[in-house]
Short mmCIF file of C-alpha atoms and ligand atoms in Angstrom, two decimals:
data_model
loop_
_atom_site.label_atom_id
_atom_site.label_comp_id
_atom_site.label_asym_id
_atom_site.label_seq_id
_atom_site.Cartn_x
_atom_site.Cartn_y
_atom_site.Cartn_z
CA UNK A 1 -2.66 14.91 2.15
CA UNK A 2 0.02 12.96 -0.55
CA UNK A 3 1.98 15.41 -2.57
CA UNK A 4 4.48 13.50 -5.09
CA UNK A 5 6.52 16.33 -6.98
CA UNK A 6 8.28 16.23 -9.78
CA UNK A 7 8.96 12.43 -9.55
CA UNK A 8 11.27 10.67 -12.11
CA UNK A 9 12.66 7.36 -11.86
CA UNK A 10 14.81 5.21 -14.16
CA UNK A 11 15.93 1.01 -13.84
CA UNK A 12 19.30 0.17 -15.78
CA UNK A 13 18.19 -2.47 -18.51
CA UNK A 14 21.29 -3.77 -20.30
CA UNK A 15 22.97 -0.71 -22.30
CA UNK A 16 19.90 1.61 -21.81
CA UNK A 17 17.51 2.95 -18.98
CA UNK A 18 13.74 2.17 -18.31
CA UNK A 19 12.30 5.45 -17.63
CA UNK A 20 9.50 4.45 -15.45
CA UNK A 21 8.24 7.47 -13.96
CA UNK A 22 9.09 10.66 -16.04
CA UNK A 23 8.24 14.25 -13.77
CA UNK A 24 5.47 12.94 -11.89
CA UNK A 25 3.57 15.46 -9.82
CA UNK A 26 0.06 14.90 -8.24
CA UNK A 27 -1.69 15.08 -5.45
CA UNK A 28 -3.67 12.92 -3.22
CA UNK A 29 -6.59 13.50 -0.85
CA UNK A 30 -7.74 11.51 1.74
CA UNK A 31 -10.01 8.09 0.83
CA UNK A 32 -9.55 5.67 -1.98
CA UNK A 33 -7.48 6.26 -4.56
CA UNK A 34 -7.24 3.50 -7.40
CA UNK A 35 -3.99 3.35 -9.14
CA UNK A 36 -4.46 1.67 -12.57
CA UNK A 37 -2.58 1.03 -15.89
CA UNK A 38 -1.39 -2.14 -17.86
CA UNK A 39 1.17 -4.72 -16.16
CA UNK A 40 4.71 -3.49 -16.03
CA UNK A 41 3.75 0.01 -16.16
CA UNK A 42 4.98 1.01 -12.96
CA UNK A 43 2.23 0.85 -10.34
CA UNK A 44 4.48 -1.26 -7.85
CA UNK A 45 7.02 1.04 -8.11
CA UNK A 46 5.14 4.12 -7.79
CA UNK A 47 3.36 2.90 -4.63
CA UNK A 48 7.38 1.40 -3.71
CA UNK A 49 8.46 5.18 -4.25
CA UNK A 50 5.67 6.90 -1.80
CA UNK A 51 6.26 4.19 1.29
CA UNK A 52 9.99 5.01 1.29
CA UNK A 53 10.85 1.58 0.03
CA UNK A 54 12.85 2.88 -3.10
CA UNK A 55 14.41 6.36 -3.33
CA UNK A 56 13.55 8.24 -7.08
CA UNK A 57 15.85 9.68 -9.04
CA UNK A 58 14.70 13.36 -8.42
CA UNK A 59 11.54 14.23 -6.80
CA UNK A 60 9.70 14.26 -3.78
CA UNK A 61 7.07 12.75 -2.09
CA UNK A 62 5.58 14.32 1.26
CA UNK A 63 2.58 12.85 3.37
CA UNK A 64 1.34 16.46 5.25
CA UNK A 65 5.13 18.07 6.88
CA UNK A 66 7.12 14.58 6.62
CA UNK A 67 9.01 14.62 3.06
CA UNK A 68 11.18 12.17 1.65
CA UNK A 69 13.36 13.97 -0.71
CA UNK A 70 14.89 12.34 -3.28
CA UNK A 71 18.25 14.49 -3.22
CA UNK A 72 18.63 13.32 0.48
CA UNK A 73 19.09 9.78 -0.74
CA UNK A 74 16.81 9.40 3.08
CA UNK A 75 13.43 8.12 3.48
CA UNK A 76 13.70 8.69 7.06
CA UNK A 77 10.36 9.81 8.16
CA UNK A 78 7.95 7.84 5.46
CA UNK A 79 4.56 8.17 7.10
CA UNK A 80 3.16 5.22 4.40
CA UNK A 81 3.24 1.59 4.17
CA UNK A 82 3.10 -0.34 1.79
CA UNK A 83 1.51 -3.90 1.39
CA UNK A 84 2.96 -6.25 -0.82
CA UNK A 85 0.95 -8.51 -3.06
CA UNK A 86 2.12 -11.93 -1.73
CA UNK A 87 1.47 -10.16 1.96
CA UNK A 88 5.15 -11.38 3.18
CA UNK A 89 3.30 -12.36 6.27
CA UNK A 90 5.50 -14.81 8.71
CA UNK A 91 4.71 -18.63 7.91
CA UNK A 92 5.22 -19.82 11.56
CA UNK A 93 3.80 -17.01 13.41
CA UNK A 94 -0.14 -16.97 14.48
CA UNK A 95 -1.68 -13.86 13.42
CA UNK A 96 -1.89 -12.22 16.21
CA UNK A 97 2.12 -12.29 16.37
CA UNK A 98 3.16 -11.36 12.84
CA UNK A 99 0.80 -7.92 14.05
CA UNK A 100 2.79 -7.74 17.26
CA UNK A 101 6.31 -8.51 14.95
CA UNK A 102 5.50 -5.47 12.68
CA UNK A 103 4.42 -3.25 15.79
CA UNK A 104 7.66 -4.10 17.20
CA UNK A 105 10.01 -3.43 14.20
CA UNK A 106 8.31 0.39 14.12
CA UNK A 107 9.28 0.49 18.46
CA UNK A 108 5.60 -0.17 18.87
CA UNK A 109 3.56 -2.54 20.87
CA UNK A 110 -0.27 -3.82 20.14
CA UNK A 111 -1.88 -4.06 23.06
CA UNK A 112 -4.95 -6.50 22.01
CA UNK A 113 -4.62 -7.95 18.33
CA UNK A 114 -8.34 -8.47 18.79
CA UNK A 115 -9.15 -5.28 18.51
CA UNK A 116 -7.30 -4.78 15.40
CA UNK A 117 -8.19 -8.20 13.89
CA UNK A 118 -11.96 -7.40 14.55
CA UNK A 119 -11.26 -4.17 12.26
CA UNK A 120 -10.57 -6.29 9.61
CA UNK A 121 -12.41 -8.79 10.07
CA UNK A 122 -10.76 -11.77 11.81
CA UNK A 123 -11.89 -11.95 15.28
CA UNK A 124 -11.79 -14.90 16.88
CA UNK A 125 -8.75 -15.96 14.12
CA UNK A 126 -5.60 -14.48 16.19
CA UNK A 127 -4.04 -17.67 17.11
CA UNK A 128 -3.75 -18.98 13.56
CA UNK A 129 -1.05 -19.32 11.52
CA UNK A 130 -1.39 -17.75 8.33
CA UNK A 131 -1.56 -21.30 5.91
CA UNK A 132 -4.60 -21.76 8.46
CA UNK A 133 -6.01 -18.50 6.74
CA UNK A 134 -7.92 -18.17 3.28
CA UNK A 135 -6.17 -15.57 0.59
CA UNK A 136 -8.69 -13.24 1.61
CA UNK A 137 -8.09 -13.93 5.59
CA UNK A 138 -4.54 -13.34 4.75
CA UNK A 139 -4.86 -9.86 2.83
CA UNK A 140 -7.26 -9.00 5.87
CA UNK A 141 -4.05 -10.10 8.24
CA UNK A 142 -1.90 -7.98 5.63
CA UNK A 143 -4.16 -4.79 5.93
CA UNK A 144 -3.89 -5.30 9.96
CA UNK A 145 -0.64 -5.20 9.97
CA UNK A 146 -0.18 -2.26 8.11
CA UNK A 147 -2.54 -0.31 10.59
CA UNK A 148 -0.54 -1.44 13.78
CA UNK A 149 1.92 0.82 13.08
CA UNK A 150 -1.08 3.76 12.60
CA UNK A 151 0.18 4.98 8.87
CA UNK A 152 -1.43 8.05 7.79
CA UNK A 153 -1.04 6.09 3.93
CA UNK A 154 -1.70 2.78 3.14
CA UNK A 155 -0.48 1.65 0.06
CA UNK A 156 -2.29 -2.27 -0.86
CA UNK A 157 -0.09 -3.52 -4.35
CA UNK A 158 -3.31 -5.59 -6.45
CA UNK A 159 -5.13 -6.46 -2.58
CA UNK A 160 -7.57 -8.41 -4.37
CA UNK A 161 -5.25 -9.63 -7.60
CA UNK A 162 -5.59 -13.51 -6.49
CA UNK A 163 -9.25 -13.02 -4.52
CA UNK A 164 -12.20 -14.02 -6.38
CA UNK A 165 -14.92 -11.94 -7.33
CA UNK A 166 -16.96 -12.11 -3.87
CA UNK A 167 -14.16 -11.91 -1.63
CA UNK A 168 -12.96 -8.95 -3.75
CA UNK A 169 -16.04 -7.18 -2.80
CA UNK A 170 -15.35 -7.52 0.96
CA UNK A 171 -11.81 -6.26 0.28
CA UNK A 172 -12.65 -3.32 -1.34
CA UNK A 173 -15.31 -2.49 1.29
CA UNK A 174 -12.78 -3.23 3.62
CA UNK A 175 -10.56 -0.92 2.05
CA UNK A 176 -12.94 1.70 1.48
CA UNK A 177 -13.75 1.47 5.27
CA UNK A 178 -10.56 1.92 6.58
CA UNK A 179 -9.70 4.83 4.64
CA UNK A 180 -12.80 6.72 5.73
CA UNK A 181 -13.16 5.78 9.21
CA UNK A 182 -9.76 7.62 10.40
CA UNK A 183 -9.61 10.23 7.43
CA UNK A 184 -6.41 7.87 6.03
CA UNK A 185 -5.00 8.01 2.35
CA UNK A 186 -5.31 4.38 1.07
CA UNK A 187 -3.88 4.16 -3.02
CA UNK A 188 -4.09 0.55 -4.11
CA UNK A 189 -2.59 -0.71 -7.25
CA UNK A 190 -5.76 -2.51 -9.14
CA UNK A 191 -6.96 -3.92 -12.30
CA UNK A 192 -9.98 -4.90 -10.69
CA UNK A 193 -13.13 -3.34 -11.41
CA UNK A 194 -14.34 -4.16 -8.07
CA UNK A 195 -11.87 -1.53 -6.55
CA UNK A 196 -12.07 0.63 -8.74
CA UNK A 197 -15.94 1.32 -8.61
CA UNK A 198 -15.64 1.85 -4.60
CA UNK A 199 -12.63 4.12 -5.19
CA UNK A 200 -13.37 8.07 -4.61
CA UNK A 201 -10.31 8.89 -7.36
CA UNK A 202 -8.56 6.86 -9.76
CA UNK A 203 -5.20 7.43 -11.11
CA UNK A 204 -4.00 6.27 -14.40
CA UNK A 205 -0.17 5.26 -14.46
CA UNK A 206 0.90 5.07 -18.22
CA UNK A 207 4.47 5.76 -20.11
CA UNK A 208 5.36 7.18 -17.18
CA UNK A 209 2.83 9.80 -16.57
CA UNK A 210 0.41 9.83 -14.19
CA UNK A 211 -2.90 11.38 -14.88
CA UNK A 212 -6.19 11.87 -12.61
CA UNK A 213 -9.18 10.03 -14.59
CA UNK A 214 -11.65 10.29 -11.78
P1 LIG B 301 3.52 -2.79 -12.45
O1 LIG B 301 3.40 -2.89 -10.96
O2 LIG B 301 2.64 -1.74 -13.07
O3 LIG B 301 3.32 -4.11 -13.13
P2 LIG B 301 6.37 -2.39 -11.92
O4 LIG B 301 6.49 -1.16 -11.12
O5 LIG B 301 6.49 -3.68 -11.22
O6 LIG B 301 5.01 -2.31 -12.79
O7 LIG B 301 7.47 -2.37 -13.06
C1 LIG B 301 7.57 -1.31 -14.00
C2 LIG B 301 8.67 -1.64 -15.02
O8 LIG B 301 9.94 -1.60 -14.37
C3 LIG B 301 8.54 -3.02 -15.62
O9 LIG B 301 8.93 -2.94 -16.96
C4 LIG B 301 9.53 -3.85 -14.82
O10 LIG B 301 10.04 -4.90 -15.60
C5 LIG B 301 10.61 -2.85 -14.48
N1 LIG B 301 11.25 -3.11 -13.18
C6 LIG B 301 10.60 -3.25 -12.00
N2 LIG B 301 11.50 -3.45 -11.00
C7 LIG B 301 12.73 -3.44 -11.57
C8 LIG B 301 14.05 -3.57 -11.08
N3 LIG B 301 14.29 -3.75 -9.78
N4 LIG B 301 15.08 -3.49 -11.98
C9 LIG B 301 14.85 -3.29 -13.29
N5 LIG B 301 13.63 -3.14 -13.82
C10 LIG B 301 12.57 -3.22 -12.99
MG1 LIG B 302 2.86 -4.47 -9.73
#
């Protein structure tokens, strides 16, 4: 369903360049996909690079007919989104807005957040703000939001990096759910074990290579 081909991408550091993704080509199905590899490797980036967020170098990354290619400098029809790690949710908004907000800024409406916040989880918690919401409550929020705008790819950055181990669990169930239930791509970036046990492939991001493990 996710082709990435022949991906490279380089950050300016002082006098030199950080190569850090070097002619990366895979290919994703649809499920979980783990993403792993040690901090600083270039999981957020790679994930960055799929949703549109951050044009590579050379390359190209397509989700079924919509490509963004790299040449184009145009990420114009990105069919993923992707959901940071701090969730960049809207401190004075109730949840049920900041779903409505997102819906909006794709020309979208929802037309009951309760449906959506049941998905993940929530229902019942639409009208509070998110400091009213645990971390996990907020990731939940998070993952809502990313489905009001009905991505075929979902792209979680470390979804349960500050969850503990229990609530990591119901993440990754969560997770796991969400891809299967509507045939989605979901690729999280993880170090967690919790994930990556519940994820149908796993991906290992290192020196700028990316290489199927499972
Ligand atoms: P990970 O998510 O695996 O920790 P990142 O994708 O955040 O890795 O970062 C990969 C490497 O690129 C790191 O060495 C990081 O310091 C560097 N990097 C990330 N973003 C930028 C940027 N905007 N400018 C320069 N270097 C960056
Ligand atoms: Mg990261």
């Amino acid at each position: 369903m996710l082709t990435v081909d022949h991906v490279s991408l380089t950050y300016p550091d002082g006098q030199d360049v950080l190569t850090v993704l070097k002619d990366v080509t895979f290919e994703v199905p649809s499920g979980l996909t783990a993403v792993v590899g040690p901090s600083g490797t270039g999981k957020s980036t790679l994930l960055r690079v799929i949703a549109g967020l951050q044009i590579a170098d050379q390359g190209t990354v397509c989700v079924g007919e919509y490509c963004i290619d790299s040449s184009k400098h145009d990420a114009g029809t990105a069919q993923s989104i992707y959901v940071p790690q701090d969730f960049q949710l809207v401190p004075f908004l109730s949840a049920a807005e900041n779903l409505q907000l997102a819906a909006e800024m794709r020309g979208r409406n929802v037309n009951d957040p309760e449906i959506l916040l049941k998905i993940v989880g929530l229902q019942g918690l639409a009208k509070r703000v998110p400091e009213e919401l645990s971390g996990g409550q907020q990731q939940r929020l998070a993952l809502a939001r990313a489905l009001t705008v009905q991505a075929r790819v979902l792209l979680p950055d470390e979804p349960t990096g500050s969850l503990d181990s229990e609530t990591s669990q119901g993440i990754a169930a969560l997770l796991r759910e969400i891809a299967h239930s509507d045939q989605r791509c979901v690729i999280v970036a993880t170090h967690d074990s919790a994930l990556v046990d519940v994820a149908d492939s796993v991906l290992s991001i290192q020196s700028g290579k990316v290489q199927k493990i499972r």
